JSON list of C-alpha atoms in Angstrom, two decimals:
[
{"chain": "F", "resi": 22, "resn": "MET", "atom": "CA", "xyz": [231.59, 166.58, 34.27]},
{"chain": "F", "resi": 23, "resn": "GLU", "atom": "CA", "xyz": [229.22, 164.25, 32.43]},
{"chain": "F", "resi": 24, "resn": "CYS", "atom": "CA", "xyz": [228.42, 167.04, 29.96]},
{"chain": "F", "resi": 25, "resn": "LEU", "atom": "CA", "xyz": [232.16, 167.40, 29.12]},
{"chain": "F", "resi": 26, "resn": "GLU", "atom": "CA", "xyz": [232.50, 163.70, 28.54]},
{"chain": "F", "resi": 27, "resn": "THR", "atom": "CA", "xyz": [229.46, 163.74, 26.23]},
{"chain": "F", "resi": 28, "resn": "SER", "atom": "CA", "xyz": [230.83, 166.70, 24.34]},
{"chain": "F", "resi": 29, "resn": "LEU", "atom": "CA", "xyz": [234.23, 165.03, 24.02]},
{"chain": "F", "resi": 30, "resn": "CYS", "atom": "CA", "xyz": [232.67, 161.81, 22.77]},
{"chain": "F", "resi": 31, "resn": "GLN", "atom": "CA", "xyz": [230.54, 163.72, 20.23]},
{"chain": "F", "resi": 32, "resn": "ALA", "atom": "CA", "xyz": [233.59, 165.67, 18.98]},
{"chain": "F", "resi": 33, "resn": "ASP", "atom": "CA", "xyz": [235.55, 162.42, 18.64]},
{"chain": "F", "resi": 34, "resn": "GLU", "atom": "CA", "xyz": [232.74, 160.87, 16.57]},
{"chain": "F", "resi": 35, "resn": "GLU", "atom": "CA", "xyz": [232.60, 163.94, 14.34]},
{"chain": "F", "resi": 36, "resn": "LYS", "atom": "CA", "xyz": [236.36, 163.83, 13.93]},
{"chain": "F", "resi": 37, "resn": "THR", "atom": "CA", "xyz": [236.21, 160.13, 12.93]},
{"chain": "F", "resi": 38, "resn": "ALA", "atom": "CA", "xyz": [233.39, 160.79, 10.43]},
{"chain": "F", "resi": 39, "resn": "THR", "atom": "CA", "xyz": [235.27, 163.72, 8.93]},
{"chain": "F", "resi": 40, "resn": "ALA", "atom": "CA", "xyz": [238.47, 161.65, 8.63]},
{"chain": "F", "resi": 41, "resn": "LYS", "atom": "CA", "xyz": [236.52, 158.87, 6.84]},
{"chain": "F", "resi": 42, "resn": "GLU", "atom": "CA", "xyz": [235.00, 161.41, 4.42]},
{"chain": "F", "resi": 43, "resn": "ILE", "atom": "CA", "xyz": [238.44, 162.91, 3.73]},
{"chain": "F", "resi": 44, "resn": "ASN", "atom": "CA", "xyz": [239.87, 159.44, 3.05]},
{"chain": "F", "resi": 45, "resn": "LYS", "atom": "CA", "xyz": [237.02, 158.70, 0.58]},
{"chain": "F", "resi": 46, "resn": "LYS", "atom": "CA", "xyz": [237.57, 161.96, -1.29]},
{"chain": "F", "resi": 47, "resn": "ALA", "atom": "CA", "xyz": [241.34, 161.44, -1.30]},
{"chain": "F", "resi": 48, "resn": "LYS", "atom": "CA", "xyz": [240.85, 157.98, -2.85]},
{"chain": "F", "resi": 49, "resn": "VAL", "atom": "CA", "xyz": [238.58, 159.42, -5.55]},
{"chain": "F", "resi": 50, "resn": "ILE", "atom": "CA", "xyz": [241.16, 162.09, -6.38]},
{"chain": "F", "resi": 51, "resn": "THR", "atom": "CA", "xyz": [243.96, 159.50, -6.43]},
{"chain": "F", "resi": 52, "resn": "ASP", "atom": "CA", "xyz": [241.95, 157.30, -8.80]},
{"chain": "F", "resi": 53, "resn": "MET", "atom": "CA", "xyz": [241.27, 160.25, -11.06]},
{"chain": "F", "resi": 54, "resn": "VAL", "atom": "CA", "xyz": [244.95, 161.21, -11.14]},
{"chain": "F", "resi": 55, "resn": "MET", "atom": "CA", "xyz": [245.85, 157.63, -12.12]},
{"chain": "F", "resi": 56, "resn": "GLN", "atom": "CA", "xyz": [243.21, 157.63, -14.90]},
{"chain": "F", "resi": 57, "resn": "LEU", "atom": "CA", "xyz": [244.53, 160.97, -16.13]},
{"chain": "F", "resi": 58, "resn": "ALA", "atom": "CA", "xyz": [248.09, 159.65, -16.23]},
{"chain": "F", "resi": 59, "resn": "LEU", "atom": "CA", "xyz": [247.02, 156.55, -18.15]},
{"chain": "F", "resi": 60, "resn": "GLU", "atom": "CA", "xyz": [245.01, 158.67, -20.62]},
{"chain": "F", "resi": 61, "resn": "ARG", "atom": "CA", "xyz": [247.97, 160.99, -21.07]},
{"chain": "F", "resi": 62, "resn": "GLU", "atom": "CA", "xyz": [250.24, 158.05, -21.85]},
{"chain": "F", "resi": 63, "resn": "ARG", "atom": "CA", "xyz": [247.68, 156.60, -24.29]},
{"chain": "F", "resi": 64, "resn": "LEU", "atom": "CA", "xyz": [247.34, 159.91, -26.11]},
{"chain": "F", "resi": 65, "resn": "HIS", "atom": "CA", "xyz": [251.12, 160.34, -26.20]},
{"chain": "F", "resi": 66, "resn": "LYS", "atom": "CA", "xyz": [251.52, 156.92, -27.85]},
{"chain": "F", "resi": 67, "resn": "GLN", "atom": "CA", "xyz": [248.70, 157.65, -30.27]},
{"chain": "F", "resi": 68, "resn": "MET", "atom": "CA", "xyz": [250.28, 160.95, -31.27]},
{"chain": "F", "resi": 69, "resn": "SER", "atom": "CA", "xyz": [253.64, 159.26, -31.77]},
{"chain": "F", "resi": 70, "resn": "LEU", "atom": "CA", "xyz": [252.14, 156.59, -33.97]},
{"chain": "F", "resi": 71, "resn": "LEU", "atom": "CA", "xyz": [250.18, 159.18, -35.98]},
{"chain": "F", "resi": 72, "resn": "SER", "atom": "CA", "xyz": [253.32, 161.25, -36.42]},
{"chain": "F", "resi": 73, "resn": "LYS", "atom": "CA", "xyz": [255.26, 158.21, -37.67]},
{"chain": "F", "resi": 74, "resn": "GLU", "atom": "CA", "xyz": [252.40, 157.28, -39.99]},
{"chain": "F", "resi": 75, "resn": "ASN", "atom": "CA", "xyz": [252.30, 160.86, -41.32]},
{"chain": "F", "resi": 76, "resn": "LYS", "atom": "CA", "xyz": [256.03, 160.78, -42.07]},
{"chain": "F", "resi": 77, "resn": "ILE", "atom": "CA", "xyz": [255.62, 157.51, -43.93]},
{"chain": "F", "resi": 78, "resn": "LEU", "atom": "CA", "xyz": [252.72, 158.90, -45.94]},
{"chain": "F", "resi": 79, "resn": "VAL", "atom": "CA", "xyz": [254.68, 162.05, -46.78]},
{"chain": "F", "resi": 80, "resn": "ALA", "atom": "CA", "xyz": [257.67, 159.97, -47.85]},
{"chain": "F", "resi": 81, "resn": "ASN", "atom": "CA", "xyz": [255.42, 157.77, -50.04]},
{"chain": "F", "resi": 82, "resn": "PHE", "atom": "CA", "xyz": [253.82, 160.88, -51.51]},
{"chain": "F", "resi": 83, "resn": "ARG", "atom": "CA", "xyz": [257.23, 162.38, -52.32]},
{"chain": "F", "resi": 84, "resn": "LYS", "atom": "CA", "xyz": [258.29, 159.11, -53.86]},
{"chain": "F", "resi": 85, "resn": "GLY", "atom": "CA", "xyz": [255.21, 159.12, -56.06]},
{"chain": "F", "resi": 86, "resn": "CYS", "atom": "CA", "xyz": [255.79, 162.77, -57.00]},
{"chain": "F", "resi": 87, "resn": "ASP", "atom": "CA", "xyz": [259.42, 162.17, -58.00]},
{"chain": "F", "resi": 88, "resn": "ASP", "atom": "CA", "xyz": [258.23, 160.90, -61.37]},
{"chain": "F", "resi": 89, "resn": "ASN", "atom": "CA", "xyz": [256.05, 163.94, -62.06]},
{"chain": "F", "resi": 90, "resn": "ASP", "atom": "CA", "xyz": [257.64, 167.41, -61.87]},
{"chain": "F", "resi": 91, "resn": "HIS", "atom": "CA", "xyz": [254.27, 169.06, -62.33]},
{"chain": "F", "resi": 92, "resn": "ASP", "atom": "CA", "xyz": [253.08, 167.50, -59.04]},
{"chain": "F", "resi": 93, "resn": "LYS", "atom": "CA", "xyz": [256.17, 168.81, -57.28]},
{"chain": "F", "resi": 94, "resn": "GLU", "atom": "CA", "xyz": [255.21, 172.34, -58.28]},
{"chain": "F", "resi": 95, "resn": "ILE", "atom": "CA", "xyz": [251.68, 171.92, -57.05]},
{"chain": "F", "resi": 96, "resn": "PHE", "atom": "CA", "xyz": [252.59, 170.09, -53.82]},
{"chain": "F", "resi": 97, "resn": "GLY", "atom": "CA", "xyz": [255.89, 171.82, -53.10]},
{"chain": "F", "resi": 98, "resn": "ASN", "atom": "CA", "xyz": [254.93, 172.59, -49.50]},
{"chain": "F", "resi": 99, "resn": "VAL", "atom": "CA", "xyz": [254.64, 168.96, -48.51]},
{"chain": "F", "resi": 100, "resn": "ASP", "atom": "CA", "xyz": [257.26, 169.64, -45.81]},
{"chain": "F", "resi": 101, "resn": "MET", "atom": "CA", "xyz": [254.60, 171.52, -43.87]},
{"chain": "F", "resi": 102, "resn": "ALA", "atom": "CA", "xyz": [252.49, 168.32, -43.64]},
{"chain": "F", "resi": 103, "resn": "SER", "atom": "CA", "xyz": [255.37, 166.29, -42.30]},
{"chain": "F", "resi": 104, "resn": "ASN", "atom": "CA", "xyz": [255.93, 168.72, -39.45]},
{"chain": "F", "resi": 105, "resn": "ILE", "atom": "CA", "xyz": [252.34, 168.95, -38.22]},
{"chain": "F", "resi": 106, "resn": "GLY", "atom": "CA", "xyz": [252.32, 168.66, -34.42]},
{"chain": "F", "resi": 107, "resn": "THR", "atom": "CA", "xyz": [256.15, 168.81, -34.14]},
{"chain": "F", "resi": 108, "resn": "LYS", "atom": "CA", "xyz": [256.78, 172.56, -34.32]},
{"chain": "F", "resi": 109, "resn": "GLU", "atom": "CA", "xyz": [255.31, 175.72, -32.95]},
{"chain": "F", "resi": 110, "resn": "PRO", "atom": "CA", "xyz": [253.35, 177.68, -35.51]},
{"chain": "F", "resi": 111, "resn": "GLU", "atom": "CA", "xyz": [255.39, 180.44, -37.17]},
{"chain": "F", "resi": 112, "resn": "GLU", "atom": "CA", "xyz": [254.22, 183.99, -36.74]},
{"chain": "F", "resi": 113, "resn": "ALA", "atom": "CA", "xyz": [253.30, 185.93, -39.88]}
]
């Protein structure tokens, strides 16, 4: 009978230790998920700001090119630059 009690006590201690280890690992994973979400949000904001900045630069470039028709011929595909990161690439 004493052997069963000892075995039960040992199993309970192992169960407690395993539960603590699982809780530690779950906390690490939860923290990493939170960090990943924050980083995703930061990158999304950065991409939005860069996209807006790119549109402003393209508009300013077009405005500067309005006075010079030769530049329009050379830089006629400026629309491609304004759409970087907003469209899927077209297949050839």
